[in-house]
mmCIF file of C-alpha atoms and ligand atoms in Angstrom:
data_model
loop_
_atom_site.group_PDB
_atom_site.id
_atom_site.type_symbol
_atom_site.label_atom_id
_atom_site.label_comp_id
_atom_site.label_asym_id
_atom_site.label_seq_id
_atom_site.Cartn_x
_atom_site.Cartn_y
_atom_site.Cartn_z
ATOM 1 C CA MET A 27 -4.123 3.994 -1.385
ATOM 2 C CA ASP A 28 -1.775 4.657 -4.269
ATOM 3 C CA CYS A 29 1.802 3.958 -2.270
ATOM 4 C CA ILE A 30 4.806 3.052 -4.284
ATOM 5 C CA PHE A 31 6.593 1.074 -1.179
ATOM 6 C CA CYS A 32 3.251 -0.866 -0.559
ATOM 7 C CA LYS A 33 3.435 -2.230 -3.976
ATOM 8 C CA ILE A 34 7.512 -2.716 -3.772
ATOM 9 C CA ALA A 35 7.413 -4.420 -0.277
ATOM 10 C CA ASN A 36 4.307 -6.604 -1.656
ATOM 11 C CA GLY A 37 5.955 -7.680 -4.607
ATOM 12 C CA GLU A 38 3.624 -5.914 -7.173
ATOM 13 C CA ILE A 39 6.594 -3.976 -8.706
ATOM 14 C CA PRO A 40 9.701 -5.465 -8.691
ATOM 15 C CA SER A 41 12.831 -4.677 -6.880
ATOM 16 C CA ARG A 42 16.097 -5.880 -5.988
ATOM 17 C CA THR A 43 15.505 -7.743 -3.183
ATOM 18 C CA ILE A 44 18.168 -8.501 -0.918
ATOM 19 C CA TYR A 45 16.110 -9.843 2.110
ATOM 20 C CA GLU A 46 12.340 -10.799 2.451
ATOM 21 C CA ASP A 47 10.619 -12.505 5.803
ATOM 22 C CA GLN A 48 6.525 -12.146 6.417
ATOM 23 C CA GLN A 49 7.322 -8.500 7.609
ATOM 24 C CA PHE A 50 9.525 -6.826 5.562
ATOM 25 C CA ARG A 51 11.421 -6.652 2.031
ATOM 26 C CA VAL A 52 14.633 -5.123 2.214
ATOM 27 C CA ILE A 53 15.564 -3.329 -1.295
ATOM 28 C CA LEU A 54 18.258 -1.640 -3.099
ATOM 29 C CA ASP A 55 18.148 2.325 -3.282
ATOM 30 C CA LEU A 56 17.400 3.216 -6.947
ATOM 31 C CA SER A 57 19.678 6.601 -6.120
ATOM 32 C CA PRO A 58 22.001 5.383 -3.513
ATOM 33 C CA ALA A 59 24.382 7.521 -1.618
ATOM 34 C CA THR A 60 26.851 4.676 -1.763
ATOM 35 C CA LYS A 61 27.343 1.155 -3.022
ATOM 36 C CA GLY A 62 24.912 -1.079 -1.171
ATOM 37 C CA HIS A 63 22.437 1.344 -0.090
ATOM 38 C CA ALA A 64 19.405 -0.296 1.171
ATOM 39 C CA LEU A 65 15.927 0.730 2.219
ATOM 40 C CA ILE A 66 13.942 -1.848 5.111
ATOM 41 C CA LEU A 67 10.220 -1.575 3.961
ATOM 42 C CA PRO A 68 7.508 -3.135 6.331
ATOM 43 C CA LYS A 69 4.926 -4.948 4.176
ATOM 44 C CA GLU A 70 2.246 -3.275 6.104
ATOM 45 C CA HIS A 71 1.674 0.869 5.298
ATOM 46 C CA ALA A 72 2.828 3.032 8.043
ATOM 47 C CA ASP A 73 3.472 6.536 7.175
ATOM 48 C CA ASN A 74 6.520 7.273 9.599
ATOM 49 C CA LEU A 75 7.574 5.824 12.672
ATOM 50 C CA PHE A 76 4.773 7.709 14.911
ATOM 51 C CA GLU A 77 2.515 5.437 12.836
ATOM 52 C CA LEU A 78 4.574 2.113 12.997
ATOM 53 C CA PRO A 79 3.318 -0.560 15.565
ATOM 54 C CA GLU A 80 5.784 -1.105 18.583
ATOM 55 C CA LYS A 81 6.545 -4.628 17.226
ATOM 56 C CA VAL A 82 7.550 -3.738 13.892
ATOM 57 C CA ALA A 83 9.849 -1.081 14.651
ATOM 58 C CA ALA A 84 11.629 -3.207 17.249
ATOM 59 C CA ASP A 85 11.666 -5.996 14.291
ATOM 60 C CA ALA A 86 13.098 -3.628 11.780
ATOM 61 C CA MET A 87 16.266 -2.482 14.098
ATOM 62 C CA ASN A 88 16.698 -6.240 14.001
ATOM 63 C CA VAL A 89 16.629 -6.609 10.394
ATOM 64 C CA ALA A 90 19.051 -3.811 10.256
ATOM 65 C CA LYS A 91 21.513 -5.300 12.982
ATOM 66 C CA LYS A 92 21.494 -8.384 10.566
ATOM 67 C CA MET A 93 21.201 -7.114 7.151
ATOM 68 C CA GLY A 94 23.385 -3.958 8.188
ATOM 69 C CA ALA A 95 26.371 -7.018 8.813
ATOM 70 C CA VAL A 96 25.618 -8.896 5.692
ATOM 71 C CA LEU A 97 26.183 -5.391 3.636
ATOM 72 C CA LYS A 98 29.497 -4.607 5.763
ATOM 73 C CA ASP A 99 30.769 -8.119 5.307
ATOM 74 C CA ARG A 100 29.976 -8.690 1.598
ATOM 75 C CA LEU A 101 31.000 -4.962 0.257
ATOM 76 C CA ASN A 102 33.891 -4.619 2.471
ATOM 77 C CA ALA A 103 32.260 -1.827 3.940
ATOM 78 C CA ASP A 104 34.117 0.369 6.559
ATOM 79 C CA GLY A 105 31.054 1.225 8.624
ATOM 80 C CA LEU A 106 27.230 1.861 8.380
ATOM 81 C CA ASN A 107 24.709 4.716 8.850
ATOM 82 C CA LEU A 108 21.513 3.977 9.840
ATOM 83 C CA VAL A 109 19.082 7.144 8.536
ATOM 84 C CA GLN A 110 15.097 7.122 8.861
ATOM 85 C CA ASN A 111 13.283 10.378 7.862
ATOM 86 C CA ASN A 112 9.659 11.320 9.392
ATOM 87 C CA GLY A 113 7.899 14.152 7.674
ATOM 88 C CA GLU A 114 8.807 16.456 4.933
ATOM 89 C CA ALA A 115 10.819 18.681 7.160
ATOM 90 C CA ALA A 116 13.012 16.014 8.005
ATOM 91 C CA GLY A 117 13.654 15.021 4.545
ATOM 92 C CA GLN A 118 10.872 12.184 3.846
ATOM 93 C CA THR A 119 10.134 11.975 0.173
ATOM 94 C CA VAL A 120 8.081 8.930 0.682
ATOM 95 C CA MET A 121 5.445 8.433 2.766
ATOM 96 C CA HIS A 122 5.958 4.995 3.530
ATOM 97 C CA PHE A 123 8.245 4.251 6.739
ATOM 98 C CA HIS A 124 11.526 3.199 5.636
ATOM 99 C CA LEU A 125 14.790 2.515 7.323
ATOM 100 C CA HIS A 126 17.853 3.478 4.983
ATOM 101 C CA MET A 127 20.855 1.257 5.854
ATOM 102 C CA ILE A 128 24.080 3.085 4.158
ATOM 103 C CA PRO A 129 27.219 1.345 3.804
ATOM 104 C CA ARG A 130 30.166 3.657 4.419
ATOM 105 C CA TYR A 131 33.664 3.489 2.989
ATOM 106 C CA LYS A 132 36.867 5.340 3.966
ATOM 107 C CA GLU A 133 36.526 8.602 1.726
ATOM 108 C CA ASP A 134 33.546 7.935 -0.317
ATOM 109 C CA GLY A 135 33.058 11.482 -0.173
ATOM 110 C CA GLN A 136 29.430 11.493 1.253
ATOM 111 C CA ASN A 137 28.476 13.537 4.184
ATOM 112 C CA ILE A 138 25.307 12.555 6.450
ATOM 113 C CA ASN A 139 25.946 15.367 8.668
ATOM 114 C CA TRP A 140 24.251 18.730 10.465
ATOM 115 C CA LYS A 141 25.531 22.186 11.314
ATOM 116 C CA PRO A 142 26.159 22.010 15.413
ATOM 117 C CA HIS A 143 24.419 25.112 17.533
ATOM 118 C CA GLU A 144 26.295 26.302 20.502
ATOM 119 C CA PRO A 145 22.961 26.840 22.985
ATOM 120 C CA SER A 146 23.953 28.460 26.336
ATOM 121 C CA ALA A 147 23.742 25.850 29.341
ATOM 122 C CA GLU A 148 20.490 27.799 30.441
ATOM 123 C CA GLU A 149 18.958 27.157 26.859
ATOM 124 C CA LEU A 150 19.871 23.267 26.968
ATOM 125 C CA ASP A 151 17.833 23.520 30.632
ATOM 126 C CA GLU A 152 14.731 25.052 29.294
ATOM 127 C CA ILE A 153 14.299 22.442 26.632
ATOM 128 C CA CYS A 154 15.130 19.626 29.137
ATOM 129 C CA LYS A 155 12.468 20.669 31.081
ATOM 130 C CA GLN A 156 10.288 21.431 28.041
ATOM 131 C CA ILE A 157 10.622 17.647 27.287
ATOM 132 C CA THR A 158 10.267 16.097 30.430
ATOM 133 C CA GLU A 159 8.078 18.404 32.475
ATOM 134 C CA ALA A 160 4.073 18.026 32.942
HETATM 135 P P1 5GP B 230 13.588 9.196 1.952
HETATM 136 O O1 5GP B 230 13.839 10.783 1.492
HETATM 137 O O2 5GP B 230 11.976 9.523 2.040
HETATM 138 O O3 5GP B 230 13.982 9.190 3.399
HETATM 139 O O4 5GP B 230 13.884 8.222 1.246
HETATM 140 C C1 5GP B 230 13.610 8.088 -0.374
HETATM 141 C C2 5GP B 230 14.328 7.006 -0.678
HETATM 142 O O5 5GP B 230 13.647 6.112 -1.624
HETATM 143 C C3 5GP B 230 15.349 7.910 -1.566
HETATM 144 O O6 5GP B 230 16.604 7.323 -1.246
HETATM 145 C C4 5GP B 230 15.244 7.324 -3.019
HETATM 146 O O7 5GP B 230 16.138 7.138 -3.689
HETATM 147 C C5 5GP B 230 14.497 5.894 -2.922
HETATM 148 N N1 5GP B 230 13.394 5.597 -3.849
HETATM 149 C C6 5GP B 230 12.264 6.776 -3.839
HETATM 150 N N2 5GP B 230 11.781 5.773 -5.163
HETATM 151 C C7 5GP B 230 12.182 4.368 -5.331
HETATM 152 C C8 5GP B 230 11.652 3.124 -6.045
HETATM 153 O O8 5GP B 230 10.915 3.466 -6.796
HETATM 154 N N3 5GP B 230 12.655 2.315 -5.954
HETATM 155 C C9 5GP B 230 13.601 2.453 -4.963
HETATM 156 N N4 5GP B 230 14.110 1.107 -4.945
HETATM 157 N N5 5GP B 230 14.273 3.317 -4.444
HETATM 158 C C10 5GP B 230 13.343 4.188 -4.586
HETATM 159 ZN ZN1 ZN B 231 2.584 2.029 1.611
#
């Protein structure tokens, strides 16, 4: 399979690696939203979160916790966004699971946002039912 993130994660294509272990490589994003924007890549291919083994998903969050703190500390960031897109409709452009770590700085001008809707109580009840009822 011709997957660029497989090649990067497994070291076939060079990258600016800030962390590596048996399961993951963490690299700087080539088109960063902010200074230090990094991607957590599992070495084992999975298209997205739904395909990812449970243990890898859990371990990815622990890498984010550890490396997020490193980024915040080393780069003097004021905050951090974790972003993870699944599917084209959700903005995923590379179909190999990756977890974005985006350090945030006061007045960095970035906007990781959505337009809030105002559903009625009935609509919210219906959605809740649709999700939870058999
Ligand atoms: P997505 O939109 O799929 O969630 O994010 C893909 C991310 O991968 C983007 O932020 C993009 O800048 C980054 N990216 C795409 N190709 C490469 C690459 O070859 N190297 C690196 N370091 N980042 C890449
Ligand atoms: Zn891959």
